[in-house]
């Protein structure tokens, strides 16, 4: 497959979280960016990036003034249907076309996908690269140990399992059936949902 959707070269100083670029015909998405000025020398830019083909996280260093090729990914709003042992299944709600994404491509992102909900799926040409998660999501608690009555110590947490299989540390008052907000970047509980 030839490389498609190339836009232009960008200076590494313009890299920021969420920017997608290619290096050696591999697409990467910046997850963390760090700029360090080295005395009288050139600045060093260190990034943590996710290889969108393999799902691996790599650390890369660039000298200020280097350039990389910026790419534009297509996004489709697809409905997440379900997963099996190796694939996650999505459907276009307009055309009813179905798409299969290997779980190895999705990695832990699959734990934040709720059946029936819509997600942005990223495409590079015809190749599916993964999903773009919202900053937070709402999920239902499937399994939780009851909190100890009378335990009033603040900041005491317990593990609960969500309907997707994700385990989250929550306050003692959270019970089975509660809907909670979860930060998709850290996996942390952020509050109860009013939905």
mmCIF file of C-alpha atoms in Angstrom:
data_model
loop_
_atom_site.group_PDB
_atom_site.id
_atom_site.type_symbol
_atom_site.label_atom_id
_atom_site.label_comp_id
_atom_site.label_asym_id
_atom_site.label_seq_id
_atom_site.Cartn_x
_atom_site.Cartn_y
_atom_site.Cartn_z
ATOM 1 C CA UNK A 1 0.000 0.000 0.000
ATOM 2 C CA UNK A 2 1.429 3.355 -0.982
ATOM 3 C CA UNK A 3 1.550 6.169 1.507
ATOM 4 C CA UNK A 4 -1.519 8.352 1.140
ATOM 5 C CA UNK A 5 -2.821 11.592 2.604
ATOM 6 C CA UNK A 6 0.591 13.214 2.996
ATOM 7 C CA UNK A 7 0.245 16.875 3.734
ATOM 8 C CA UNK A 8 3.515 18.659 4.282
ATOM 9 C CA UNK A 9 6.696 18.752 6.277
ATOM 10 C CA UNK A 10 6.447 20.402 9.683
ATOM 11 C CA UNK A 11 9.133 21.584 12.058
ATOM 12 C CA UNK A 12 9.474 19.333 15.123
ATOM 13 C CA UNK A 13 8.992 22.445 17.285
ATOM 14 C CA UNK A 14 5.358 22.422 16.096
ATOM 15 C CA UNK A 15 4.715 18.870 17.277
ATOM 16 C CA UNK A 16 2.176 18.736 20.085
ATOM 17 C CA UNK A 17 -0.011 16.116 21.714
ATOM 18 C CA UNK A 18 -2.384 14.611 19.143
ATOM 19 C CA UNK A 19 -0.370 15.519 16.024
ATOM 20 C CA UNK A 20 0.111 12.621 13.592
ATOM 21 C CA UNK A 21 3.296 12.280 11.549
ATOM 22 C CA UNK A 22 5.204 9.651 9.584
ATOM 23 C CA UNK A 23 8.737 8.402 9.952
ATOM 24 C CA UNK A 24 10.050 5.505 7.826
ATOM 25 C CA UNK A 25 6.525 5.084 6.360
ATOM 26 C CA UNK A 26 5.142 4.388 9.848
ATOM 27 C CA UNK A 27 2.395 6.653 11.248
ATOM 28 C CA UNK A 28 2.874 7.982 14.786
ATOM 29 C CA UNK A 29 0.639 10.042 17.082
ATOM 30 C CA UNK A 30 2.301 12.301 19.665
ATOM 31 C CA UNK A 31 1.247 11.394 23.213
ATOM 32 C CA UNK A 32 3.727 13.533 25.186
ATOM 33 C CA UNK A 33 5.973 16.440 24.168
ATOM 34 C CA UNK A 34 8.995 17.845 26.018
ATOM 35 C CA UNK A 35 11.171 20.780 24.893
ATOM 36 C CA UNK A 36 14.635 21.178 26.449
ATOM 37 C CA UNK A 37 17.014 24.068 25.670
ATOM 38 C CA UNK A 38 20.645 22.977 25.890
ATOM 39 C CA UNK A 39 22.654 26.069 26.893
ATOM 40 C CA UNK A 40 24.109 27.646 23.746
ATOM 41 C CA UNK A 41 23.368 24.603 21.599
ATOM 42 C CA UNK A 42 20.227 23.597 19.800
ATOM 43 C CA UNK A 43 17.110 22.644 21.709
ATOM 44 C CA UNK A 44 16.184 18.976 21.998
ATOM 45 C CA UNK A 45 12.595 17.883 21.499
ATOM 46 C CA UNK A 46 11.660 14.568 23.118
ATOM 47 C CA UNK A 47 8.330 12.999 22.362
ATOM 48 C CA UNK A 48 6.508 9.878 23.409
ATOM 49 C CA UNK A 49 4.567 8.608 20.396
ATOM 50 C CA UNK A 50 2.318 5.678 19.578
ATOM 51 C CA UNK A 51 3.056 3.726 16.405
ATOM 52 C CA UNK A 52 -0.401 3.535 14.842
ATOM 53 C CA UNK A 53 0.436 0.338 12.914
ATOM 54 C CA UNK A 54 1.824 -1.702 15.800
ATOM 55 C CA UNK A 55 0.382 0.070 18.860
ATOM 56 C CA UNK A 56 3.836 0.239 20.466
ATOM 57 C CA UNK A 57 4.887 3.331 22.400
ATOM 58 C CA UNK A 58 8.271 4.788 21.476
ATOM 59 C CA UNK A 59 10.370 7.696 22.679
ATOM 60 C CA UNK A 60 11.964 9.826 19.988
ATOM 61 C CA UNK A 61 14.400 12.724 20.200
ATOM 62 C CA UNK A 62 14.795 15.461 17.609
ATOM 63 C CA UNK A 63 17.099 18.453 17.299
ATOM 64 C CA UNK A 64 15.312 21.785 16.959
ATOM 65 C CA UNK A 65 14.982 22.590 13.263
ATOM 66 C CA UNK A 66 14.440 18.978 12.126
ATOM 67 C CA UNK A 67 11.290 18.298 10.134
ATOM 68 C CA UNK A 68 8.855 15.384 9.957
ATOM 69 C CA UNK A 69 6.028 14.682 7.570
ATOM 70 C CA UNK A 70 2.627 15.646 8.926
ATOM 71 C CA UNK A 71 -0.263 13.416 7.822
ATOM 72 C CA UNK A 72 -3.997 13.807 7.912
ATOM 73 C CA UNK A 73 -6.061 10.864 9.035
ATOM 74 C CA UNK A 74 -9.643 10.322 7.947
ATOM 75 C CA UNK A 75 -12.159 9.823 10.757
ATOM 76 C CA UNK A 76 -15.478 8.014 10.585
ATOM 77 C CA UNK A 77 -18.085 8.067 13.332
ATOM 78 C CA UNK A 78 -18.860 4.359 13.754
ATOM 79 C CA UNK A 79 -20.980 2.426 16.224
ATOM 80 C CA UNK A 80 -19.110 -0.077 18.384
ATOM 81 C CA UNK A 81 -20.958 -3.402 18.233
ATOM 82 C CA UNK A 82 -18.962 -5.994 20.193
ATOM 83 C CA UNK A 83 -15.637 -7.819 20.452
ATOM 84 C CA UNK A 84 -14.550 -11.441 20.385
ATOM 85 C CA UNK A 85 -11.177 -13.003 21.220
ATOM 86 C CA UNK A 86 -9.274 -11.204 18.460
ATOM 87 C CA UNK A 87 -11.444 -8.541 16.786
ATOM 88 C CA UNK A 88 -13.645 -5.560 17.634
ATOM 89 C CA UNK A 89 -16.606 -4.943 15.336
ATOM 90 C CA UNK A 90 -17.904 -1.532 14.266
ATOM 91 C CA UNK A 91 -20.717 -0.448 11.956
ATOM 92 C CA UNK A 92 -21.337 2.687 9.912
ATOM 93 C CA UNK A 93 -24.825 3.758 11.112
ATOM 94 C CA UNK A 94 -25.622 5.316 7.707
ATOM 95 C CA UNK A 95 -24.396 2.712 5.196
ATOM 96 C CA UNK A 96 -24.484 -0.262 7.618
ATOM 97 C CA UNK A 97 -20.988 -1.264 6.393
ATOM 98 C CA UNK A 98 -19.155 -3.258 9.049
ATOM 99 C CA UNK A 99 -15.493 -2.911 10.000
ATOM 100 C CA UNK A 100 -13.266 -5.302 11.945
ATOM 101 C CA UNK A 101 -10.344 -3.986 13.967
ATOM 102 C CA UNK A 102 -7.799 -6.380 15.507
ATOM 103 C CA UNK A 103 -7.676 -6.030 19.296
ATOM 104 C CA UNK A 104 -3.888 -5.776 18.961
ATOM 105 C CA UNK A 105 -4.398 -2.482 17.081
ATOM 106 C CA UNK A 106 -6.823 -1.105 19.685
ATOM 107 C CA UNK A 107 -4.774 -2.173 22.704
ATOM 108 C CA UNK A 108 -6.249 -0.973 26.005
ATOM 109 C CA UNK A 109 -8.501 1.513 24.157
ATOM 110 C CA UNK A 110 -11.009 -1.340 23.728
ATOM 111 C CA UNK A 111 -11.651 -1.216 27.496
ATOM 112 C CA UNK A 112 -13.150 2.275 27.058
ATOM 113 C CA UNK A 113 -15.547 1.273 24.251
ATOM 114 C CA UNK A 114 -19.151 0.724 25.315
ATOM 115 C CA UNK A 115 -21.329 -1.489 23.119
ATOM 116 C CA UNK A 116 -23.826 0.563 21.114
ATOM 117 C CA UNK A 117 -21.907 3.833 21.569
ATOM 118 C CA UNK A 118 -20.354 5.728 18.650
ATOM 119 C CA UNK A 119 -16.605 6.316 18.394
ATOM 120 C CA UNK A 120 -14.316 8.067 15.952
ATOM 121 C CA UNK A 121 -12.360 5.418 14.026
ATOM 122 C CA UNK A 122 -9.102 6.576 12.400
ATOM 123 C CA UNK A 123 -8.246 5.602 8.822
ATOM 124 C CA UNK A 124 -5.059 6.135 6.825
ATOM 125 C CA UNK A 125 -6.202 5.417 3.305
ATOM 126 C CA UNK A 126 -8.034 2.087 3.626
ATOM 127 C CA UNK A 127 -6.091 0.978 6.723
ATOM 128 C CA UNK A 128 -7.754 1.315 10.123
ATOM 129 C CA UNK A 129 -5.326 2.667 12.711
ATOM 130 C CA UNK A 130 -7.472 2.726 15.831
ATOM 131 C CA UNK A 131 -10.008 4.854 17.657
ATOM 132 C CA UNK A 132 -9.944 8.382 18.993
ATOM 133 C CA UNK A 133 -11.248 8.294 22.546
ATOM 134 C CA UNK A 134 -13.029 11.251 24.142
ATOM 135 C CA UNK A 135 -11.306 12.843 27.155
ATOM 136 C CA UNK A 136 -13.768 11.079 29.452
ATOM 137 C CA UNK A 137 -16.466 8.457 29.158
ATOM 138 C CA UNK A 138 -19.396 7.211 31.206
ATOM 139 C CA UNK A 139 -19.566 3.528 32.138
ATOM 140 C CA UNK A 140 -21.664 1.277 34.333
ATOM 141 C CA UNK A 141 -20.177 -0.618 37.278
ATOM 142 C CA UNK A 142 -20.615 -4.387 36.770
ATOM 143 C CA UNK A 143 -18.826 -5.743 39.867
ATOM 144 C CA UNK A 144 -18.098 -4.033 43.186
ATOM 145 C CA UNK A 145 -17.464 -5.130 46.743
ATOM 146 C CA UNK A 146 -19.745 -3.346 49.211
ATOM 147 C CA UNK A 147 -18.098 -0.516 51.121
ATOM 148 C CA UNK A 148 -17.601 -1.049 54.849
ATOM 149 C CA UNK A 149 -20.327 0.730 56.847
ATOM 150 C CA UNK A 150 -19.049 3.395 59.142
ATOM 151 C CA UNK A 151 -15.762 3.740 57.305
ATOM 152 C CA UNK A 152 -15.511 7.509 57.174
ATOM 153 C CA UNK A 153 -11.832 7.777 56.386
ATOM 154 C CA UNK A 154 -11.593 10.104 53.412
ATOM 155 C CA UNK A 155 -9.935 9.055 50.169
ATOM 156 C CA UNK A 156 -10.421 5.322 50.753
ATOM 157 C CA UNK A 157 -10.768 3.584 47.396
ATOM 158 C CA UNK A 158 -11.831 0.139 46.242
ATOM 159 C CA UNK A 159 -11.493 -1.598 42.854
ATOM 160 C CA UNK A 160 -14.608 -2.057 40.700
ATOM 161 C CA UNK A 161 -14.998 -3.746 37.339
ATOM 162 C CA UNK A 162 -16.865 -1.966 34.559
ATOM 163 C CA UNK A 163 -19.121 -3.681 31.993
ATOM 164 C CA UNK A 164 -16.239 -3.443 29.489
ATOM 165 C CA UNK A 165 -13.793 -5.301 31.759
ATOM 166 C CA UNK A 166 -11.909 -2.165 32.829
ATOM 167 C CA UNK A 167 -10.929 -2.061 36.524
ATOM 168 C CA UNK A 168 -11.111 1.364 38.184
ATOM 169 C CA UNK A 169 -10.349 2.547 41.721
ATOM 170 C CA UNK A 170 -13.408 4.371 43.120
ATOM 171 C CA UNK A 171 -14.697 5.720 46.460
ATOM 172 C CA UNK A 172 -16.386 3.230 48.803
ATOM 173 C CA UNK A 173 -19.908 4.564 48.116
ATOM 174 C CA UNK A 174 -19.901 3.386 44.453
ATOM 175 C CA UNK A 175 -22.023 0.256 43.908
ATOM 176 C CA UNK A 176 -23.014 -2.172 41.143
ATOM 177 C CA UNK A 177 -25.213 -0.422 38.572
ATOM 178 C CA UNK A 178 -23.835 3.063 39.261
ATOM 179 C CA UNK A 179 -22.714 5.062 36.237
ATOM 180 C CA UNK A 180 -19.399 6.828 36.675
ATOM 181 C CA UNK A 181 -17.180 9.173 34.670
ATOM 182 C CA UNK A 182 -13.713 7.885 33.785
ATOM 183 C CA UNK A 183 -10.740 9.791 32.370
ATOM 184 C CA UNK A 184 -9.722 7.798 29.273
ATOM 185 C CA UNK A 185 -6.098 8.943 29.384
ATOM 186 C CA UNK A 186 -5.378 7.922 32.989
ATOM 187 C CA UNK A 187 -8.182 5.422 33.629
ATOM 188 C CA UNK A 188 -9.062 7.340 36.794
ATOM 189 C CA UNK A 189 -12.508 7.823 38.327
ATOM 190 C CA UNK A 190 -13.572 11.470 38.017
ATOM 191 C CA UNK A 191 -17.081 11.407 39.479
ATOM 192 C CA UNK A 192 -20.582 10.020 39.361
ATOM 193 C CA UNK A 193 -22.660 10.486 36.250
ATOM 194 C CA UNK A 194 -26.086 12.109 36.306
ATOM 195 C CA UNK A 195 -27.162 10.131 33.223
#
